[in-house]
Amino acid sequence: MTQTLDGTVLVTGGAGYIGSHTVRALRAAGRDVVVYDSLELGRREAVVDAPIVVGDIRDNDLVTATCNEHGVTQLVHFAAYKAVGESMETPSKYWRNNVAGSVELIEACLASGVNHVVFSSSCSVNGTPEVVPVTETAPIRPESVYAESKAMVERILHWYGQTSDLRSVSLRYFNAAGASFDGRIGEDWTHSQNLVPLAMKALLLRDRRLKVFGTDYDTPDGTCIRDYIHVADLADAHVKALEYLGTGGDTVAVNVGTGVGSSVLDVLDETARAAGEQVPYDIAPRRAGDPVSTYADPAFAEKTLGWKAQHDLAAIVDSAYAWHKSQLNDDR
Ligand code: WQD
């Protein structure tokens, strides 16, 4: 088991947002890392202090060669498409890359002797939760092709656990946000449709106004509630999940959230505090598919992985604001 934890970690999608923060957390924990990324969505400059192999997760030969050359013993698998709306317009991309690609990757890793996998899953596998906070026993009811692709890979990993010596941890992320505290890496807002980067854009670029999708929900301030979790806390959950597997842990799915629900207007209030000015926004109609409220019950994560979020919404917004402001200056 010690040998497993001494070996190199293969991080697919390590040039992406959560992936790049996880690479840094693994390096800080003393783990050797090799990043495997197609760079279709990831950015090479986001990879700090680790080699990168540019390739597709369906390329069996390249994955196998990478595992053998770098002495890989564990896998963290981020590489996936994650645009909910796009997944409903072009589902085949999601079945071929997110699902079939994951199978090809797992097969190549297993053949190379890698049998510990930490998988990037999502709270969206539960769809609109009937009960909050959301526990790991909540019904699996995906409401998009994207969410279904995550639920399917979770089940595929379960069956690999039944038919081989592969063991896995599927981490169900809630709303990832924020940037590294040293300002070195952060979220690329170019294609993001998520609230925090779009609020920062409206604040810093001044050429647009944020749309708040609905203020008539049955919540204290009428806007939807989510569990915003700092990307550094998410990264730490991956380090702990690898340690859990390396010391004999069985296959599980774990919710990774703070357990605290924040509304859209809470996020905008925090952003105004951080920036010293209001985010320009207009009220717009509800967005289809938005659950009214979802936030995690973090008890199982703490019990199983010994992990608990350390940062609150203020820390998330402060780090996001500092990052996007710094990028603005760099872009000028
Ligand atoms: C948050 C809230 C919007 C944009 C995300 C990821 C998804 C999954 C779960 C990982 C909602 C509101 C947003 C805007 C707004 N994570 N909003 N105006 O939909 O909760 O899902 O976390 O797999 O992949 O996307 O995140 O940031 O889009 O929305 O009012 O311009 O902000 O209605 O209430 P969401 P989000």
Tab-separated table of N, CA, C and O in Angstrom, residues 33-153:
chain	number	residue	atom	x	y	z
A	33	VAL	N	3.420	13.816	-9.903
A	33	VAL	CA	2.219	13.934	-10.749
A	33	VAL	C	2.626	13.990	-12.214
A	33	VAL	O	3.662	14.578	-12.559
A	34	VAL	N	1.824	13.357	-13.077
A	34	VAL	CA	1.934	13.620	-14.518
A	34	VAL	C	0.538	13.977	-15.005
A	34	VAL	O	-0.443	13.284	-14.697
A	35	VAL	N	0.438	15.087	-15.719
A	35	VAL	CA	-0.847	15.557	-16.247
A	35	VAL	C	-1.053	14.994	-17.641
A	35	VAL	O	-0.119	14.909	-18.439
A	36	TYR	N	-2.295	14.563	-17.905
A	36	TYR	CA	-2.665	14.057	-19.242
A	36	TYR	C	-3.866	14.875	-19.684
A	36	TYR	O	-4.930	14.820	-19.050
A	37	ASP	N	-3.692	15.685	-20.736
A	37	ASP	CA	-4.769	16.614	-21.103
A	37	ASP	C	-4.741	16.851	-22.617
A	37	ASP	O	-3.672	16.977	-23.208
A	38	SER	N	-5.898	16.938	-23.246
A	38	SER	CA	-5.953	17.169	-24.706
A	38	SER	C	-5.702	18.645	-25.046
A	38	SER	O	-5.479	18.999	-26.201
A	39	LEU	N	-5.787	19.497	-24.012
A	39	LEU	CA	-5.680	20.966	-24.170
A	39	LEU	C	-6.803	21.520	-25.053
A	39	LEU	O	-6.714	22.659	-25.540
A	40	GLU	N	-7.856	20.718	-25.243
A	40	GLU	CA	-9.030	21.224	-25.997
A	40	GLU	C	-9.690	22.331	-25.195
A	40	GLU	O	-10.097	23.358	-25.709
A	41	LEU	N	-9.777	22.142	-23.868
A	41	LEU	CA	-10.378	23.151	-22.979
A	41	LEU	C	-9.372	23.629	-21.929
A	41	LEU	O	-9.480	24.727	-21.409
A	42	GLY	N	-8.410	22.788	-21.620
A	42	GLY	CA	-7.425	23.141	-20.598
A	42	GLY	C	-6.372	24.096	-21.141
A	42	GLY	O	-6.274	24.298	-22.351
A	43	ARG	N	-5.600	24.683	-20.216
A	43	ARG	CA	-4.542	25.615	-20.628
A	43	ARG	C	-3.202	25.131	-20.072
A	43	ARG	O	-3.092	24.884	-18.865
A	44	ARG	N	-2.226	25.004	-20.951
A	44	ARG	CA	-0.906	24.507	-20.549
A	44	ARG	C	-0.337	25.320	-19.387
A	44	ARG	O	0.239	24.771	-18.457
A	45	GLU	N	-0.570	26.633	-19.381
A	45	GLU	CA	0.045	27.485	-18.339
A	45	GLU	C	-0.588	27.253	-16.965
A	45	GLU	O	-0.071	27.691	-15.946
A	46	ALA	N	-1.719	26.518	-16.960
A	46	ALA	CA	-2.351	26.219	-15.660
A	46	ALA	C	-1.631	25.067	-14.951
A	46	ALA	O	-1.849	24.818	-13.767
A	47	VAL	N	-0.781	24.358	-15.701
A	47	VAL	CA	-0.080	23.213	-15.112
A	47	VAL	C	1.227	23.713	-14.490
A	47	VAL	O	2.147	24.127	-15.202
A	48	VAL	N	1.244	23.686	-13.166
A	48	VAL	CA	2.405	24.212	-12.432
A	48	VAL	C	3.153	23.023	-11.805
A	48	VAL	O	2.552	22.193	-11.159
A	49	ASP	N	4.442	22.934	-12.112
A	49	ASP	CA	5.305	21.983	-11.382
A	49	ASP	C	4.946	20.516	-11.627
A	49	ASP	O	4.955	19.677	-10.718
A	50	ALA	N	4.525	20.218	-12.884
A	50	ALA	CA	4.294	18.803	-13.234
A	50	ALA	C	4.446	18.675	-14.752
A	50	ALA	O	4.078	19.594	-15.492
A	51	PRO	N	4.943	17.511	-15.237
A	51	PRO	CA	5.014	17.309	-16.694
A	51	PRO	C	3.618	17.124	-17.257
A	51	PRO	O	2.700	16.703	-16.536
A	52	ILE	N	3.445	17.459	-18.545
A	52	ILE	CA	2.137	17.281	-19.179
A	52	ILE	C	2.295	16.475	-20.446
A	52	ILE	O	3.228	16.695	-21.234
A	53	VAL	N	1.423	15.476	-20.602
A	53	VAL	CA	1.354	14.687	-21.835
A	53	VAL	C	0.069	15.111	-22.536
A	53	VAL	O	-1.020	15.058	-21.922
A	54	VAL	N	0.188	15.590	-23.768
A	54	VAL	CA	-0.995	16.069	-24.494
A	54	VAL	C	-1.581	14.919	-25.293
A	54	VAL	O	-0.919	14.353	-26.172
A	55	GLY	N	-2.825	14.530	-24.955
A	55	GLY	CA	-3.445	13.403	-25.648
A	55	GLY	C	-4.900	13.227	-25.265
A	55	GLY	O	-5.413	13.897	-24.369
A	56	ASP	N	-5.533	12.287	-25.984
A	56	ASP	CA	-6.950	11.978	-25.782
A	56	ASP	C	-7.059	10.772	-24.835
A	56	ASP	O	-6.277	9.823	-24.943
A	57	ILE	N	-8.029	10.797	-23.938
A	57	ILE	CA	-8.133	9.691	-22.964
A	57	ILE	C	-8.485	8.372	-23.653
A	57	ILE	O	-8.351	7.307	-23.080
A	58	ARG	N	-8.930	8.426	-24.933
A	58	ARG	CA	-9.268	7.192	-25.658
A	58	ARG	C	-8.046	6.586	-26.347
A	58	ARG	O	-8.130	5.504	-26.929
A	59	ASP	N	-6.902	7.279	-26.230
A	59	ASP	CA	-5.677	6.779	-26.884
A	59	ASP	C	-4.986	5.774	-25.962
A	59	ASP	O	-4.123	6.128	-25.156
A	60	ASN	N	-5.383	4.521	-26.072
A	60	ASN	CA	-4.878	3.460	-25.190
A	60	ASN	C	-3.357	3.421	-25.154
A	60	ASN	O	-2.749	3.310	-24.093
A	61	ASP	N	-2.734	3.469	-26.328
A	61	ASP	CA	-1.262	3.335	-26.385
A	61	ASP	C	-0.585	4.471	-25.623
A	61	ASP	O	0.348	4.236	-24.849
A	62	LEU	N	-1.074	5.698	-25.818
A	62	LEU	CA	-0.417	6.843	-25.161
A	62	LEU	C	-0.653	6.816	-23.652
A	62	LEU	O	0.245	7.096	-22.857
A	63	VAL	N	-1.855	6.441	-23.235
A	63	VAL	CA	-2.138	6.347	-21.785
A	63	VAL	C	-1.239	5.274	-21.166
A	63	VAL	O	-0.599	5.491	-20.143
A	64	THR	N	-1.151	4.118	-21.836
A	64	THR	CA	-0.319	3.021	-21.319
A	64	THR	C	1.147	3.438	-21.239
A	64	THR	O	1.817	3.239	-20.209
A	65	ALA	N	1.623	4.066	-22.295
A	65	ALA	CA	3.028	4.515	-22.317
A	65	ALA	C	3.276	5.539	-21.204
A	65	ALA	O	4.307	5.484	-20.515
A	66	THR	N	2.317	6.422	-20.979
A	66	THR	CA	2.458	7.443	-19.930
A	66	THR	C	2.519	6.788	-18.550
A	66	THR	O	3.362	7.120	-17.710
A	67	CYS	N	1.646	5.819	-18.315
A	67	CYS	CA	1.630	5.117	-17.011
A	67	CYS	C	2.959	4.412	-16.776
A	67	CYS	O	3.549	4.502	-15.684
A	68	ASN	N	3.465	3.735	-17.808
A	68	ASN	CA	4.715	2.966	-17.657
A	68	ASN	C	5.920	3.882	-17.502
A	68	ASN	O	6.761	3.687	-16.629
A	69	GLU	N	5.953	4.923	-18.294
A	69	GLU	CA	7.125	5.833	-18.269
A	69	GLU	C	7.221	6.593	-16.942
A	69	GLU	O	8.315	6.850	-16.437
A	70	HIS	N	6.083	6.895	-16.353
A	70	HIS	CA	6.093	7.747	-15.143
A	70	HIS	C	5.870	6.978	-13.853
A	70	HIS	O	5.738	7.570	-12.791
A	71	GLY	N	5.756	5.651	-13.935
A	71	GLY	CA	5.548	4.857	-12.718
A	71	GLY	C	4.251	5.206	-12.011
A	71	GLY	O	4.185	5.389	-10.796
A	72	VAL	N	3.187	5.307	-12.818
A	72	VAL	CA	1.873	5.693	-12.273
A	72	VAL	C	1.285	4.564	-11.428
A	72	VAL	O	1.269	3.407	-11.837
A	73	THR	N	0.799	4.939	-10.225
A	73	THR	CA	0.122	3.939	-9.374
A	73	THR	C	-1.322	4.333	-9.075
A	73	THR	O	-2.115	3.506	-8.650
A	74	GLN	N	-1.667	5.634	-9.246
A	74	GLN	CA	-3.048	6.051	-8.964
A	74	GLN	C	-3.500	7.044	-10.040
A	74	GLN	O	-2.692	7.745	-10.647
A	75	LEU	N	-4.815	7.099	-10.249
A	75	LEU	CA	-5.412	7.961	-11.293
A	75	LEU	C	-6.426	8.919	-10.682
A	75	LEU	O	-7.258	8.498	-9.850
A	76	VAL	N	-6.344	10.196	-11.083
A	76	VAL	CA	-7.421	11.145	-10.796
A	76	VAL	C	-7.964	11.578	-12.155
A	76	VAL	O	-7.217	12.095	-12.986
A	77	HIS	N	-9.255	11.334	-12.367
A	77	HIS	CA	-9.831	11.498	-13.709
A	77	HIS	C	-10.806	12.675	-13.757
A	77	HIS	O	-11.952	12.575	-13.327
A	78	PHE	N	-10.298	13.819	-14.300
A	78	PHE	CA	-11.141	15.014	-14.456
A	78	PHE	C	-11.656	15.160	-15.886
A	78	PHE	O	-12.676	15.770	-16.123
A	79	ALA	N	-10.895	14.660	-16.857
A	79	ALA	CA	-11.136	15.002	-18.272
A	79	ALA	C	-12.563	14.675	-18.684
A	79	ALA	O	-12.973	13.509	-18.671
A	80	ALA	N	-13.324	15.697	-19.023
A	80	ALA	CA	-14.726	15.500	-19.438
A	80	ALA	C	-15.268	16.818	-19.979
A	80	ALA	O	-14.745	17.892	-19.650
A	81	TYR	N	-16.341	16.717	-20.770
A	81	TYR	CA	-17.103	17.916	-21.147
A	81	TYR	C	-18.099	18.159	-20.019
A	81	TYR	O	-18.634	17.220	-19.444
A	82	LYS	N	-18.374	19.450	-19.713
A	82	LYS	CA	-19.235	19.682	-18.543
A	82	LYS	C	-20.263	20.797	-18.738
A	82	LYS	O	-20.764	21.371	-17.778
A	83	ALA	N	-20.594	21.074	-20.006
A	83	ALA	CA	-21.591	22.123	-20.241
A	83	ALA	C	-22.973	21.486	-20.320
A	83	ALA	O	-23.298	20.772	-21.282
A	84	VAL	N	-23.793	21.764	-19.305
A	84	VAL	CA	-25.107	21.118	-19.211
A	84	VAL	C	-25.940	21.395	-20.469
A	84	VAL	O	-26.473	20.478	-21.094
A	85	GLY	N	-26.020	22.645	-20.874
A	85	GLY	CA	-26.837	23.009	-22.045
A	85	GLY	C	-26.337	22.324	-23.302
A	85	GLY	O	-27.101	21.704	-24.048
A	86	GLU	N	-25.000	22.347	-23.502
A	86	GLU	CA	-24.410	21.735	-24.705
A	86	GLU	C	-24.704	20.233	-24.751
A	86	GLU	O	-24.961	19.647	-25.795
A	87	SER	N	-24.710	19.624	-23.542
A	87	SER	CA	-24.921	18.163	-23.498
A	87	SER	C	-26.298	17.774	-24.030
A	87	SER	O	-26.505	16.660	-24.523
A	88	MET	N	-27.267	18.699	-23.942
A	88	MET	CA	-28.618	18.390	-24.449
A	88	MET	C	-28.710	18.653	-25.950
A	88	MET	O	-29.584	18.130	-26.629
A	89	GLU	N	-27.781	19.471	-26.475
A	89	GLU	CA	-27.813	19.769	-27.918
A	89	GLU	C	-26.962	18.780	-28.714
A	89	GLU	O	-27.295	18.392	-29.830
A	90	THR	N	-25.806	18.392	-28.104
A	90	THR	CA	-24.928	17.428	-28.814
A	90	THR	C	-24.566	16.296	-27.859
A	90	THR	O	-23.417	16.191	-27.410
A	91	PRO	N	-25.528	15.440	-27.552
A	91	PRO	CA	-25.305	14.366	-26.567
A	91	PRO	C	-24.197	13.390	-26.950
A	91	PRO	O	-23.471	12.905	-26.069
A	92	SER	N	-24.002	13.179	-28.276
A	92	SER	CA	-23.017	12.144	-28.672
A	92	SER	C	-21.613	12.502	-28.174
A	92	SER	O	-20.842	11.635	-27.774
A	93	LYS	N	-21.291	13.784	-28.152
A	93	LYS	CA	-19.977	14.228	-27.617
A	93	LYS	C	-19.798	13.707	-26.192
A	93	LYS	O	-18.720	13.268	-25.799
A	94	TYR	N	-20.881	13.760	-25.432
A	94	TYR	CA	-20.809	13.402	-24.003
A	94	TYR	C	-20.756	11.888	-23.818
A	94	TYR	O	-19.996	11.376	-23.001
A	95	TRP	N	-21.527	11.141	-24.641
A	95	TRP	CA	-21.454	9.671	-24.532
A	95	TRP	C	-20.064	9.193	-24.965
A	95	TRP	O	-19.474	8.328	-24.299
A	96	ARG	N	-19.534	9.755	-26.034
A	96	ARG	CA	-18.252	9.251	-26.573
A	96	ARG	C	-17.068	9.643	-25.699
A	96	ARG	O	-16.172	8.863	-25.459
A	97	ASN	N	-17.080	10.892	-25.214
A	97	ASN	CA	-15.913	11.347	-24.437
A	97	ASN	C	-16.062	11.023	-22.955
A	97	ASN	O	-15.210	10.380	-22.343
A	98	ASN	N	-17.153	11.475	-22.374
A	98	ASN	CA	-17.283	11.326	-20.915
A	98	ASN	C	-17.461	9.862	-20.506
A	98	ASN	O	-16.915	9.424	-19.499
A	99	VAL	N	-18.226	9.082	-21.282
A	99	VAL	CA	-18.521	7.695	-20.884
A	99	VAL	C	-17.563	6.711	-21.553
A	99	VAL	O	-16.744	6.073	-20.886
A	100	ALA	N	-17.606	6.643	-22.901
A	100	ALA	CA	-16.738	5.669	-23.597
A	100	ALA	C	-15.262	6.005	-23.358
A	100	ALA	O	-14.440	5.113	-23.141
A	101	GLY	N	-14.952	7.295	-23.310
A	101	GLY	CA	-13.560	7.703	-23.056
A	101	GLY	C	-13.091	7.248	-21.687
A	101	GLY	O	-11.950	6.791	-21.518
A	102	SER	N	-13.967	7.342	-20.702
A	102	SER	CA	-13.600	6.896	-19.348
A	102	SER	C	-13.342	5.393	-19.328
A	102	SER	O	-12.413	4.919	-18.667
A	103	VAL	N	-14.127	4.625	-20.071
A	103	VAL	CA	-13.916	3.163	-20.119
A	103	VAL	C	-12.558	2.843	-20.734
A	103	VAL	O	-11.780	2.046	-20.196
A	104	GLU	N	-12.242	3.508	-21.847
A	104	GLU	CA	-10.936	3.272	-22.492
A	104	GLU	C	-9.796	3.634	-21.546
A	104	GLU	O	-8.808	2.911	-21.427
A	105	LEU	N	-9.956	4.749	-20.843
A	105	LEU	CA	-8.918	5.202	-19.898
A	105	LEU	C	-8.740	4.186	-18.779
A	105	LEU	O	-7.613	3.784	-18.448
A	106	ILE	N	-9.843	3.733	-18.203
A	106	ILE	CA	-9.783	2.778	-17.086
A	106	ILE	C	-9.139	1.474	-17.548
A	106	ILE	O	-8.275	0.907	-16.877
A	107	GLU	N	-9.506	1.011	-18.740
A	107	GLU	CA	-8.935	-0.241	-19.266
A	107	GLU	C	-7.415	-0.119	-19.419
A	107	GLU	O	-6.662	-1.011	-19.024
A	108	ALA	N	-6.968	1.016	-19.967
A	108	ALA	CA	-5.516	1.206	-20.170
A	108	ALA	C	-4.799	1.284	-18.823
A	108	ALA	O	-3.721	0.706	-18.633
A	109	CYS	N	-5.419	1.962	-17.872
A	109	CYS	CA	-4.804	2.093	-16.536
A	109	CYS	C	-4.748	0.731	-15.834
A	109	CYS	O	-3.716	0.325	-15.297
A	110	LEU	N	-5.853	-0.022	-15.883
A	110	LEU	CA	-5.890	-1.349	-15.250
A	110	LEU	C	-4.802	-2.237	-15.849
A	110	LEU	O	-4.065	-2.915	-15.135
A	111	ALA	N	-4.670	-2.196	-17.173
A	111	ALA	CA	-3.658	-3.038	-17.859
A	111	ALA	C	-2.243	-2.619	-17.464
A	111	ALA	O	-1.295	-3.401	-17.596
A	112	SER	N	-2.122	-1.383	-16.967
A	112	SER	CA	-0.800	-0.882	-16.539
A	112	SER	C	-0.600	-1.039	-15.033
A	112	SER	O	0.326	-0.466	-14.458
A	113	GLY	N	-1.539	-1.743	-14.385
A	113	GLY	CA	-1.387	-2.013	-12.951
A	113	GLY	C	-1.910	-0.908	-12.051
A	113	GLY	O	-1.658	-0.891	-10.846
A	114	VAL	N	-2.630	0.061	-12.642
A	114	VAL	CA	-3.200	1.156	-11.829
A	114	VAL	C	-4.618	0.759	-11.423
A	114	VAL	O	-5.482	0.555	-12.287
A	115	ASN	N	-4.871	0.611	-10.098
A	115	ASN	CA	-6.231	0.184	-9.720
A	115	ASN	C	-6.865	1.062	-8.649
A	115	ASN	O	-7.786	0.618	-7.950
A	116	HIS	N	-6.364	2.283	-8.514
A	116	HIS	CA	-7.012	3.274	-7.648
A	116	HIS	C	-7.432	4.450	-8.514
A	116	HIS	O	-6.584	5.069	-9.173
A	117	VAL	N	-8.718	4.767	-8.485
A	117	VAL	CA	-9.244	5.862	-9.313
A	117	VAL	C	-10.055	6.830	-8.458
A	117	VAL	O	-10.960	6.401	-7.719
A	118	VAL	N	-9.727	8.121	-8.553
A	118	VAL	CA	-10.587	9.159	-7.976
A	118	VAL	C	-11.275	9.831	-9.169
A	118	VAL	O	-10.590	10.306	-10.078
A	119	PHE	N	-12.609	9.803	-9.149
A	119	PHE	CA	-13.372	10.268	-10.309
A	119	PHE	C	-14.090	11.574	-10.006
A	119	PHE	O	-14.708	11.738	-8.937
A	120	SER	N	-14.013	12.485	-10.967
A	120	SER	CA	-14.662	13.800	-10.872
A	120	SER	C	-16.140	13.659	-11.217
A	120	SER	O	-16.525	13.683	-12.386
A	121	SER	N	-16.975	13.470	-10.177
A	121	SER	CA	-18.409	13.369	-10.416
A	121	SER	C	-19.077	14.677	-9.987
A	121	SER	O	-18.418	15.706	-9.857
A	122	SER	N	-20.386	14.646	-9.801
A	122	SER	CA	-21.108	15.903	-9.612
A	122	SER	C	-22.389	15.690	-8.819
A	122	SER	O	-23.047	14.659	-8.959
A	123	CYS	N	-22.740	16.692	-8.025
A	123	CYS	CA	-24.021	16.649	-7.297
A	123	CYS	C	-25.177	16.625	-8.291
A	123	CYS	O	-26.305	16.274	-7.943
A	124	SER	N	-24.891	16.963	-9.554
A	124	SER	CA	-25.981	16.961	-10.546
A	124	SER	C	-26.473	15.548	-10.855
A	124	SER	O	-27.490	15.375	-11.508
A	125	VAL	N	-25.778	14.502	-10.364
A	125	VAL	CA	-26.305	13.130	-10.549
A	125	VAL	C	-27.622	12.961	-9.783
A	125	VAL	O	-28.450	12.103	-10.123
A	126	ASN	N	-27.827	13.778	-8.756
A	126	ASN	CA	-29.063	13.696	-7.969
A	126	ASN	C	-30.199	14.531	-8.576
A	126	ASN	O	-31.339	14.473	-8.091
A	127	GLY	N	-29.895	15.338	-9.589
A	127	GLY	CA	-30.929	16.201	-10.177
A	127	GLY	C	-31.439	17.184	-9.134
A	127	GLY	O	-30.672	17.667	-8.309
A	128	THR	N	-32.743	17.462	-9.162
A	128	THR	CA	-33.329	18.364	-8.169
A	128	THR	C	-33.612	17.569	-6.896
A	128	THR	O	-34.474	16.689	-6.914
A	129	PRO	N	-32.835	17.818	-5.836
A	129	PRO	CA	-32.990	16.990	-4.641
A	129	PRO	C	-34.351	17.218	-3.980
A	129	PRO	O	-34.843	18.342	-3.919
A	130	GLU	N	-34.947	16.127	-3.496
A	130	GLU	CA	-36.233	16.256	-2.771
A	130	GLU	C	-35.979	16.804	-1.373
A	130	GLU	O	-36.777	17.536	-0.813
A	131	VAL	N	-34.801	16.420	-0.817
A	131	VAL	CA	-34.471	16.792	0.571
A	131	VAL	C	-33.100	17.474	0.579
A	131	VAL	O	-32.184	17.010	-0.109
A	132	VAL	N	-32.979	18.554	1.308
A	132	VAL	CA	-31.656	19.163	1.539
A	132	VAL	C	-31.435	19.206	3.052
A	132	VAL	O	-32.390	19.336	3.808
A	133	PRO	N	-30.193	19.092	3.552
A	133	PRO	CA	-28.976	18.870	2.760
A	133	PRO	C	-28.972	17.500	2.087
A	133	PRO	O	-29.628	16.572	2.549
A	134	VAL	N	-28.211	17.381	1.009
A	134	VAL	CA	-28.166	16.179	0.168
A	134	VAL	C	-27.143	15.193	0.731
A	134	VAL	O	-25.989	15.539	0.932
A	135	THR	N	-27.619	13.958	0.991
A	135	THR	CA	-26.678	12.917	1.435
A	135	THR	C	-26.369	11.979	0.267
A	135	THR	O	-26.997	12.050	-0.793
A	136	GLU	N	-25.424	11.066	0.489
A	136	GLU	CA	-24.994	10.130	-0.563
A	136	GLU	C	-26.081	9.083	-0.861
A	136	GLU	O	-25.974	8.350	-1.842
A	137	THR	N	-27.101	9.035	0.005
A	137	THR	CA	-28.173	8.046	-0.260
A	137	THR	C	-29.327	8.681	-1.048
A	137	THR	O	-30.325	8.035	-1.316
A	138	ALA	N	-29.184	9.950	-1.417
A	138	ALA	CA	-30.252	10.615	-2.195
A	138	ALA	C	-30.425	9.892	-3.533
A	138	ALA	O	-29.449	9.354	-4.086
A	139	PRO	N	-31.653	9.873	-4.070
A	139	PRO	CA	-31.890	9.159	-5.342
A	139	PRO	C	-31.013	9.722	-6.466
A	139	PRO	O	-30.770	10.931	-6.524
A	140	ILE	N	-30.567	8.790	-7.350
A	140	ILE	CA	-29.786	9.217	-8.528
A	140	ILE	C	-30.804	9.523	-9.627
A	140	ILE	O	-31.456	8.606	-10.145
A	141	ARG	N	-30.974	10.807	-9.953
A	141	ARG	CA	-31.998	11.190	-10.942
A	141	ARG	C	-31.454	12.317	-11.826
A	141	ARG	O	-31.895	13.471	-11.715
A	142	PRO	N	-30.493	11.983	-12.693
A	142	PRO	CA	-29.872	13.021	-13.534
A	142	PRO	C	-30.939	13.721	-14.389
A	142	PRO	O	-31.889	13.078	-14.827
A	143	GLU	N	-30.733	15.024	-14.637
A	143	GLU	CA	-31.702	15.784	-15.432
A	143	GLU	C	-31.081	16.349	-16.704
A	143	GLU	O	-31.666	17.192	-17.378
A	144	SER	N	-29.847	15.868	-17.016
A	144	SER	CA	-29.216	16.298	-18.275
A	144	SER	C	-28.317	15.171	-18.759
A	144	SER	O	-27.930	14.283	-17.974
A	145	VAL	N	-27.940	15.219	-20.018
A	145	VAL	CA	-27.009	14.223	-20.563
A	145	VAL	C	-25.680	14.321	-19.822
A	145	VAL	O	-25.056	13.311	-19.485
A	146	TYR	N	-25.272	15.547	-19.520
A	146	TYR	CA	-24.018	15.726	-18.761
A	146	TYR	C	-24.107	14.977	-17.437
A	146	TYR	O	-23.244	14.159	-17.106
A	147	ALA	N	-25.167	15.237	-16.675
A	147	ALA	CA	-25.319	14.614	-15.356
A	147	ALA	C	-25.437	13.098	-15.492
A	147	ALA	O	-24.873	12.340	-14.700
A	148	GLU	N	-26.141	12.645	-16.533
A	148	GLU	CA	-26.293	11.196	-16.771
A	148	GLU	C	-24.921	10.573	-17.054
A	148	GLU	O	-24.617	9.469	-16.600
A	149	SER	N	-24.092	11.314	-17.799
A	149	SER	CA	-22.757	10.765	-18.134
A	149	SER	C	-21.930	10.564	-16.861
A	149	SER	O	-21.180	9.596	-16.736
A	150	LYS	N	-22.116	11.441	-15.896
A	150	LYS	CA	-21.395	11.303	-14.616
A	150	LYS	C	-21.958	10.113	-13.820
A	150	LYS	O	-21.214	9.298	-13.273
A	151	ALA	N	-23.286	10.002	-13.813
A	151	ALA	CA	-23.913	8.889	-13.082
A	151	ALA	C	-23.525	7.547	-13.700
A	151	ALA	O	-23.265	6.573	-12.993
A	152	MET	N	-23.421	7.508	-15.035
A	152	MET	CA	-23.069	6.253	-15.721
A	152	MET	C	-21.643	5.828	-15.389
A	152	MET	O	-21.374	4.661	-15.124
A	153	VAL	N	-20.718	6.782	-15.360
A	153	VAL	CA	-19.326	6.424	-15.044
A	153	VAL	C	-19.226	5.971	-13.594
A	153	VAL	O	-18.483	5.024	-13.278
